[in-house]
Amino acid sequence: MMKQQPLVSLKEIKKHFPVGSGLFGKKDQFVKAVDGVSLDIYPGETVGLVGESGCGKSTTGRMVVGLTNPTGGEIYFEGKKLREYKAKKTLGKNLQMIFQDPYSSLNPRMTVADIIAEPLVLHKVGTAKERRKRVDELLERVGLASYHGSRYPLEFSGGQRQRLGIARALALQPKLIVCDEPVSALDVSIQAQILNLLKEIQEDMGLSYLFIAHGIQAVKHISDKIAVMYLGKIIEYTNKEELFANPRHPYTKALLSAVPHPNPKMRNRERIILKGDLPSPANPPAGCSFHTRCPVAMEQCKSIDPNLLPTSEQSLTACLLFEEKVAN
Ligand code: SF4
């Protein structure tokens, strides 16, 4: 059987920002916001990307849709380099993004119909009449009504505004949407509605999502695979079932220990409290970048940076506990 081609493939992508500038700037120092991330997203699947604020997950998402360029590595879309599509301006339709704050991402002075139709206008899709029809279809698809088109974003609740953001992202029938914390600003009851809507749309249209969140619980419902990021790197990558049943990396274990267990008998399990804050990506710790907070750190973790290696058929983990050179 022929192996399916990933829709999007990240190969060792990096985003390093120079620290300071000018005469006294430290030109040889960099903030390594993203530092060698590789993952594949297949048609119709959802990859969850989780980690604390500042770990590089949103920067990764912005690189995937071409909003910012990597400083190293390569991103492929349907087997071709993303930057080649960008040079020919043929990418915009296929990759879209939904943002955390639907209020600031929707122009308050435009009507809802104009906001949703804007990508169609920019890409010269259809006549004015056809675009109006498409806007009505999209409003209905996200659970709103045609008459909402003449209103302004201010007149909508947070959940409704996120529905508008989704309608706009769907306008050009993309193949992948990067969802950057799309529910974290919403009430819990509304979060479930938006997640269900995204799932329904995925089933209808067969599109893929890169779903970014800081809480591991937020990606559980929607993801097929989950990548856990720490200081610009993926430290664990596996399918959802495996991650929740058998987390390997000490950081993933700590994140999961904070999630209430569905089984009441398991609710008394030990909570792993991490020491300190996420270190600055401008000055990451030597060796394993997690060693300053890791509850099971060993002496060699201070000097050896672990590789992301297979730890089961589906799982990759970056931890010296799993590297043979330490075990032997
Ligand atoms: Fe902890 Fe060491 Fe594994 Fe890093 S390599 S996660 S410090 S045990």
CSV table of C-alpha atoms and ligand atoms in Angstrom, one decimal:
chain,number,residue,atom,x,y,z
A,1,MET,CA,0.0,0.0,0.0
A,2,MET,CA,1.3,3.5,-0.9
A,3,LYS,CA,2.2,5.6,2.1
A,4,GLN,CA,0.0,8.7,2.4
A,5,GLN,CA,1.8,12.0,1.8
A,6,PRO,CA,1.5,14.5,4.7
A,7,LEU,CA,-0.5,17.6,3.9
A,8,VAL,CA,2.0,19.7,5.9
A,9,SER,CA,5.5,18.6,6.9
A,10,LEU,CA,7.8,20.6,9.2
A,11,LYS,CA,11.4,19.6,8.9
A,12,GLU,CA,13.7,20.9,11.7
A,13,ILE,CA,12.1,24.4,11.6
A,14,LYS,CA,13.7,27.1,13.6
A,15,LYS,CA,12.8,30.7,14.5
A,16,HIS,CA,15.7,32.5,16.1
A,17,PHE,CA,15.4,36.2,16.9
A,18,PRO,CA,18.5,38.3,17.4
A,19,VAL,CA,18.8,39.7,20.9
A,20,GLY,CA,19.2,43.5,20.8
A,21,SER,CA,20.5,45.5,17.8
A,22,GLY,CA,22.9,48.4,16.9
A,23,LEU,CA,26.4,49.1,18.1
A,24,PHE,CA,26.0,47.5,21.5
A,25,GLY,CA,23.5,44.8,20.5
A,26,LYS,CA,24.4,41.2,21.0
A,27,LYS,CA,24.3,40.2,17.4
A,28,ASP,CA,25.6,36.7,18.1
A,29,GLN,CA,22.9,36.0,20.6
A,30,PHE,CA,19.5,34.7,19.8
A,31,VAL,CA,16.2,34.0,21.4
A,32,LYS,CA,15.5,30.5,20.1
A,33,ALA,CA,11.7,30.7,20.0
A,34,VAL,CA,11.4,27.5,17.9
A,35,ASP,CA,14.5,25.3,17.7
A,36,GLY,CA,14.3,22.4,15.4
A,37,VAL,CA,10.6,21.3,15.3
A,38,SER,CA,9.7,18.4,13.0
A,39,LEU,CA,6.2,17.0,12.6
A,40,ASP,CA,3.8,15.8,9.9
A,41,ILE,CA,0.1,16.7,9.6
A,42,TYR,CA,-1.9,14.3,7.4
A,43,PRO,CA,-5.1,15.1,5.5
A,44,GLY,CA,-8.2,15.1,7.8
A,45,GLU,CA,-6.2,14.8,11.1
A,46,THR,CA,-5.8,17.1,14.0
A,47,VAL,CA,-2.4,17.5,15.7
A,48,GLY,CA,-2.6,19.2,19.1
A,49,LEU,CA,0.4,21.4,20.1
A,50,VAL,CA,0.6,22.0,23.8
A,51,GLY,CA,3.0,23.8,26.2
A,52,GLU,CA,3.3,26.7,28.6
A,53,SER,CA,3.1,30.3,27.3
A,54,GLY,CA,6.4,31.2,25.6
A,55,CYS,CA,7.3,27.7,24.6
A,56,GLY,CA,7.1,28.5,20.8
A,57,LYS,CA,3.8,26.9,19.9
A,58,SER,CA,2.1,30.0,18.5
A,59,THR,CA,5.3,31.0,16.5
A,60,THR,CA,5.2,27.5,15.1
A,61,GLY,CA,1.6,27.9,14.0
A,62,ARG,CA,2.3,31.3,12.4
A,63,MET,CA,5.2,29.7,10.4
A,64,VAL,CA,2.8,26.9,9.2
A,65,VAL,CA,0.4,29.4,7.6
A,66,GLY,CA,3.2,31.6,6.3
A,67,LEU,CA,2.7,34.6,8.5
A,68,THR,CA,6.3,34.5,9.5
A,69,ASN,CA,9.3,32.8,7.9
A,70,PRO,CA,11.4,30.2,9.6
A,71,THR,CA,15.1,31.1,10.1
A,72,GLY,CA,16.1,27.5,9.6
A,73,GLY,CA,14.6,24.2,8.3
A,74,GLU,CA,11.9,23.8,5.8
A,75,ILE,CA,8.1,23.6,5.7
A,76,TYR,CA,6.4,21.5,3.0
A,77,PHE,CA,2.8,21.7,1.8
A,78,GLU,CA,1.6,18.8,-0.3
A,79,GLY,CA,5.3,17.8,-0.8
A,80,LYS,CA,6.4,21.3,-2.1
A,81,LYS,CA,8.3,23.9,-0.2
A,82,LEU,CA,6.0,26.4,1.4
A,83,ARG,CA,8.2,29.3,0.4
A,84,GLU,CA,7.8,28.4,-3.3
A,85,TYR,CA,4.0,28.8,-2.9
A,86,LYS,CA,4.5,32.0,-1.1
A,87,ALA,CA,6.7,33.4,-3.9
A,88,LYS,CA,3.9,32.6,-6.4
A,89,LYS,CA,1.2,33.9,-4.0
A,90,THR,CA,-0.7,30.6,-4.4
A,91,LEU,CA,-0.7,29.6,-0.8
A,92,GLY,CA,-3.4,31.8,0.9
A,93,LYS,CA,-6.4,29.7,0.1
A,94,ASN,CA,-5.1,26.5,1.5
A,95,LEU,CA,-3.8,27.5,5.0
A,96,GLN,CA,-5.9,29.6,7.3
A,97,MET,CA,-5.7,30.6,11.0
A,98,ILE,CA,-8.2,31.1,13.8
A,99,PHE,CA,-7.0,33.3,16.7
A,100,GLN,CA,-7.5,33.2,20.5
A,101,ASP,CA,-9.1,36.6,20.7
A,102,PRO,CA,-11.9,36.8,18.0
A,103,TYR,CA,-12.6,40.3,19.2
A,104,SER,CA,-9.3,41.9,18.1
A,105,SER,CA,-9.0,39.7,15.0
A,106,LEU,CA,-12.3,41.0,13.6
A,107,ASN,CA,-12.4,44.6,12.3
A,108,PRO,CA,-15.1,46.3,14.5
A,109,ARG,CA,-15.9,48.8,11.7
A,110,MET,CA,-16.8,46.2,9.1
A,111,THR,CA,-20.1,44.3,9.0
A,112,VAL,CA,-20.0,40.6,9.6
A,113,ALA,CA,-20.9,39.9,5.9
A,114,ASP,CA,-17.9,42.1,4.8
A,115,ILE,CA,-15.5,40.5,7.2
A,116,ILE,CA,-16.4,37.0,6.1
A,117,ALA,CA,-16.4,38.0,2.4
A,118,GLU,CA,-13.1,39.8,2.6
A,119,PRO,CA,-10.9,36.7,1.8
A,120,LEU,CA,-13.1,36.0,-1.2
A,121,VAL,CA,-12.7,39.6,-2.4
A,122,LEU,CA,-8.9,39.6,-1.9
A,123,HIS,CA,-8.7,36.3,-3.9
A,124,LYS,CA,-11.2,37.6,-6.5
A,125,VAL,CA,-13.5,34.7,-5.9
A,126,GLY,CA,-17.0,35.0,-7.4
A,127,THR,CA,-19.3,37.9,-8.2
A,128,ALA,CA,-20.7,40.1,-5.4
A,129,LYS,CA,-24.0,38.1,-5.6
A,130,GLU,CA,-22.1,34.8,-5.4
A,131,ARG,CA,-20.1,36.1,-2.4
A,132,ARG,CA,-23.2,37.1,-0.6
A,133,LYS,CA,-24.6,33.6,-1.1
A,134,ARG,CA,-21.4,32.1,0.2
A,135,VAL,CA,-21.5,34.4,3.3
A,136,ASP,CA,-25.0,33.1,4.0
A,137,GLU,CA,-23.9,29.5,3.7
A,138,LEU,CA,-20.9,30.1,6.0
A,139,LEU,CA,-23.0,31.9,8.6
A,140,GLU,CA,-25.4,28.9,8.6
A,141,ARG,CA,-22.5,26.4,8.7
A,142,VAL,CA,-21.2,28.0,11.9
A,143,GLY,CA,-24.6,28.1,13.6
A,144,LEU,CA,-25.6,31.7,12.8
A,145,ALA,CA,-28.2,33.2,10.5
A,146,SER,CA,-28.2,35.2,7.3
A,147,TYR,CA,-29.5,38.3,9.1
A,148,HIS,CA,-26.4,38.4,11.3
A,149,GLY,CA,-24.4,39.5,8.2
A,150,SER,CA,-25.6,43.1,8.5
A,151,ARG,CA,-24.4,43.4,12.1
A,152,TYR,CA,-21.1,44.4,13.6
A,153,PRO,CA,-18.7,42.2,15.7
A,154,LEU,CA,-19.4,44.3,18.8
A,155,GLU,CA,-23.0,43.0,18.8
A,156,PHE,CA,-21.9,39.4,19.4
A,157,SER,CA,-20.8,37.4,22.4
A,158,GLY,CA,-17.3,35.8,22.6
A,159,GLY,CA,-18.5,32.4,21.4
A,160,GLN,CA,-20.4,34.0,18.5
A,161,ARG,CA,-17.4,36.0,17.5
A,162,GLN,CA,-15.3,32.9,17.4
A,163,ARG,CA,-17.9,31.4,15.1
A,164,LEU,CA,-17.5,34.4,12.9
A,165,GLY,CA,-13.7,33.8,12.9
A,166,ILE,CA,-14.3,30.2,11.9
A,167,ALA,CA,-16.7,31.3,9.1
A,168,ARG,CA,-14.1,33.7,7.7
A,169,ALA,CA,-11.3,31.0,7.9
A,170,LEU,CA,-13.6,28.6,6.0
A,171,ALA,CA,-14.5,31.1,3.2
A,172,LEU,CA,-11.8,29.9,0.8
A,173,GLN,CA,-12.2,26.2,1.6
A,174,PRO,CA,-8.8,25.7,3.1
A,175,LYS,CA,-7.1,22.3,3.6
A,176,LEU,CA,-5.6,23.2,7.0
A,177,ILE,CA,-6.5,25.6,9.7
A,178,VAL,CA,-4.2,26.5,12.5
A,179,CYS,CA,-6.3,27.1,15.6
A,180,ASP,CA,-4.3,29.2,18.0
A,181,GLU,CA,-5.9,28.8,21.5
A,182,PRO,CA,-9.4,29.3,19.9
A,183,VAL,CA,-11.3,28.4,23.1
A,184,SER,CA,-9.1,29.5,25.9
A,185,ALA,CA,-10.8,32.9,26.3
A,186,LEU,CA,-14.3,31.4,26.3
A,187,ASP,CA,-16.5,30.0,29.1
A,188,VAL,CA,-16.3,26.3,29.6
A,189,SER,CA,-19.8,25.6,28.3
A,190,ILE,CA,-19.1,27.6,25.1
A,191,GLN,CA,-15.7,25.9,24.7
A,192,ALA,CA,-17.4,22.6,24.2
A,193,GLN,CA,-19.8,24.1,21.6
A,194,ILE,CA,-16.9,25.6,19.6
A,195,LEU,CA,-14.9,22.3,19.8
A,196,ASN,CA,-17.9,20.3,18.6
A,197,LEU,CA,-18.4,22.8,15.7
A,198,LEU,CA,-14.8,22.4,14.7
A,199,LYS,CA,-15.1,18.6,14.7
A,200,GLU,CA,-18.3,18.7,12.7
A,201,ILE,CA,-16.7,20.9,10.1
A,202,GLN,CA,-13.7,18.7,9.9
A,203,GLU,CA,-15.9,15.6,9.3
A,204,ASP,CA,-17.8,17.5,6.6
A,205,MET,CA,-14.9,19.0,4.8
A,206,GLY,CA,-12.0,16.6,5.6
A,207,LEU,CA,-9.7,19.4,6.6
A,208,SER,CA,-6.8,19.2,9.0
A,209,TYR,CA,-6.1,21.2,12.1
A,210,LEU,CA,-3.0,22.2,14.0
A,211,PHE,CA,-4.7,22.9,17.4
A,212,ILE,CA,-2.6,25.0,19.7
A,213,ALA,CA,-3.4,25.2,23.5
A,214,HIS,CA,-1.5,25.7,26.7
A,215,GLY,CA,-3.6,23.1,28.6
A,216,ILE,CA,-3.3,19.5,27.7
A,217,GLN,CA,-7.0,18.9,28.5
A,218,ALA,CA,-8.0,21.5,25.9
A,219,VAL,CA,-6.5,19.4,23.0
A,220,LYS,CA,-7.8,16.0,24.3
A,221,HIS,CA,-11.2,16.3,22.8
A,222,ILE,CA,-10.2,17.2,19.3
A,223,SER,CA,-6.7,15.8,18.6
A,224,ASP,CA,-5.6,12.6,16.9
A,225,LYS,CA,-2.0,13.2,17.8
A,226,ILE,CA,-0.4,15.5,20.4
A,227,ALA,CA,3.0,17.2,20.4
A,228,VAL,CA,4.2,18.6,23.7
A,229,MET,CA,6.6,21.6,23.4
A,230,TYR,CA,9.1,22.9,26.0
A,231,LEU,CA,11.4,25.9,25.3
A,232,GLY,CA,11.1,25.8,21.5
A,233,LYS,CA,11.4,22.0,21.1
A,234,ILE,CA,9.0,19.0,20.9
A,235,ILE,CA,9.8,16.8,23.9
A,236,GLU,CA,7.0,14.2,23.4
A,237,TYR,CA,4.9,13.3,20.3
A,238,THR,CA,2.4,10.5,20.1
A,239,ASN,CA,-1.2,9.7,19.5
A,240,LYS,CA,-3.8,10.9,22.0
A,241,GLU,CA,-4.6,7.6,23.5
A,242,GLU,CA,-1.0,6.7,24.2
A,243,LEU,CA,-0.2,10.1,25.6
A,244,PHE,CA,-3.0,10.0,28.2
A,245,ALA,CA,-2.6,6.3,29.0
A,246,ASN,CA,1.2,6.2,29.1
A,247,PRO,CA,3.0,9.5,29.2
A,248,ARG,CA,6.8,9.1,29.1
A,249,HIS,CA,8.4,12.5,29.5
A,250,PRO,CA,8.5,13.9,33.0
A,251,TYR,CA,7.1,17.2,31.8
A,252,THR,CA,4.1,15.5,30.1
A,253,LYS,CA,3.6,13.6,33.3
A,254,ALA,CA,3.5,16.8,35.3
A,255,LEU,CA,1.0,18.4,32.9
A,256,LEU,CA,-1.2,15.4,33.1
A,257,SER,CA,-1.0,15.2,36.8
A,258,ALA,CA,-2.8,18.6,36.9
A,259,VAL,CA,-5.8,17.2,34.9
A,260,PRO,CA,-8.7,15.9,37.0
A,261,HIS,CA,-9.0,12.1,36.4
A,262,PRO,CA,-12.4,11.0,35.1
A,263,ASN,CA,-12.3,8.0,37.4
A,264,PRO,CA,-13.1,9.1,41.0
A,265,LYS,CA,-10.9,6.4,42.5
A,266,MET,CA,-7.9,7.9,40.7
A,267,ARG,CA,-8.5,11.5,41.8
A,268,ASN,CA,-6.2,11.2,44.8
A,269,ARG,CA,-3.1,10.4,42.6
A,270,GLU,CA,-0.1,12.6,43.3
A,271,ARG,CA,0.0,16.0,41.6
A,272,ILE,CA,3.5,16.8,40.3
A,273,ILE,CA,4.3,20.4,41.0
A,274,LEU,CA,7.0,21.9,38.8
A,275,LYS,CA,9.6,24.1,40.4
A,276,GLY,CA,10.0,27.7,39.1
A,277,ASP,CA,8.9,29.2,35.8
A,278,LEU,CA,9.7,28.4,32.2
A,279,PRO,CA,13.3,29.6,31.7
A,280,SER,CA,13.9,32.3,29.2
A,281,PRO,CA,14.4,31.1,25.6
A,282,ALA,CA,17.1,33.8,25.4
A,283,ASN,CA,19.1,31.9,28.0
A,284,PRO,CA,18.0,28.3,28.0
A,285,PRO,CA,19.6,25.9,30.5
A,286,ALA,CA,22.5,23.7,29.2
A,287,GLY,CA,21.9,20.0,28.6
A,288,CYS,CA,18.3,19.0,28.8
A,289,SER,CA,16.4,22.4,28.9
A,290,PHE,CA,13.9,20.9,31.4
A,291,HIS,CA,16.6,19.8,33.9
A,292,THR,CA,16.1,22.9,36.2
A,293,ARG,CA,12.5,21.8,36.9
A,294,CYS,CA,12.6,18.1,36.3
A,295,PRO,CA,11.7,16.0,39.4
A,296,VAL,CA,13.8,13.1,38.2
A,297,ALA,CA,16.8,15.0,36.8
A,298,MET,CA,20.1,13.2,36.8
A,299,GLU,CA,23.6,14.7,36.9
A,300,GLN,CA,24.1,14.0,33.1
A,301,CYS,CA,20.9,16.0,32.3
A,302,LYS,CA,22.9,19.2,33.1
A,303,SER,CA,25.2,18.7,30.1
A,304,ILE,CA,23.6,16.3,27.6
A,305,ASP,CA,20.7,17.5,25.4
A,306,PRO,CA,18.4,14.5,24.7
A,307,ASN,CA,17.3,13.7,21.2
A,308,LEU,CA,13.6,13.1,20.3
A,309,LEU,CA,13.8,9.3,19.7
A,310,PRO,CA,11.2,6.5,19.2
A,311,THR,CA,10.0,5.1,22.5
A,312,SER,CA,7.2,2.9,21.1
A,313,GLU,CA,5.7,2.3,17.6
A,314,GLN,CA,3.8,5.6,17.9
A,315,SER,CA,5.8,7.6,20.3
A,316,LEU,CA,8.8,9.9,20.3
A,317,THR,CA,10.3,11.2,23.5
A,318,ALA,CA,13.3,13.5,24.3
A,319,CYS,CA,14.6,12.3,27.7
A,320,LEU,CA,17.8,10.7,28.7
A,321,LEU,CA,15.9,8.2,30.8
A,322,PHE,CA,15.1,6.6,27.5
A,323,GLU,CA,18.4,6.9,25.8
A,324,GLU,CA,20.5,3.8,25.7
A,325,LYS,CA,23.8,5.6,26.4
A,326,VAL,CA,22.5,6.5,29.8
A,327,ALA,CA,20.8,3.2,30.5
A,328,ASN,CA,24.0,1.2,29.7
B,1,SF4,FE1,14.4,15.0,33.2
B,1,SF4,FE2,16.9,14.4,32.5
B,1,SF4,FE3,14.8,13.4,31.2
B,1,SF4,FE4,15.5,16.0,31.0
B,1,SF4,S1,16.7,14.3,30.3
B,1,SF4,S2,13.4,15.2,31.2
B,1,SF4,S3,16.1,16.4,33.1
B,1,SF4,S4,15.3,13.0,33.3
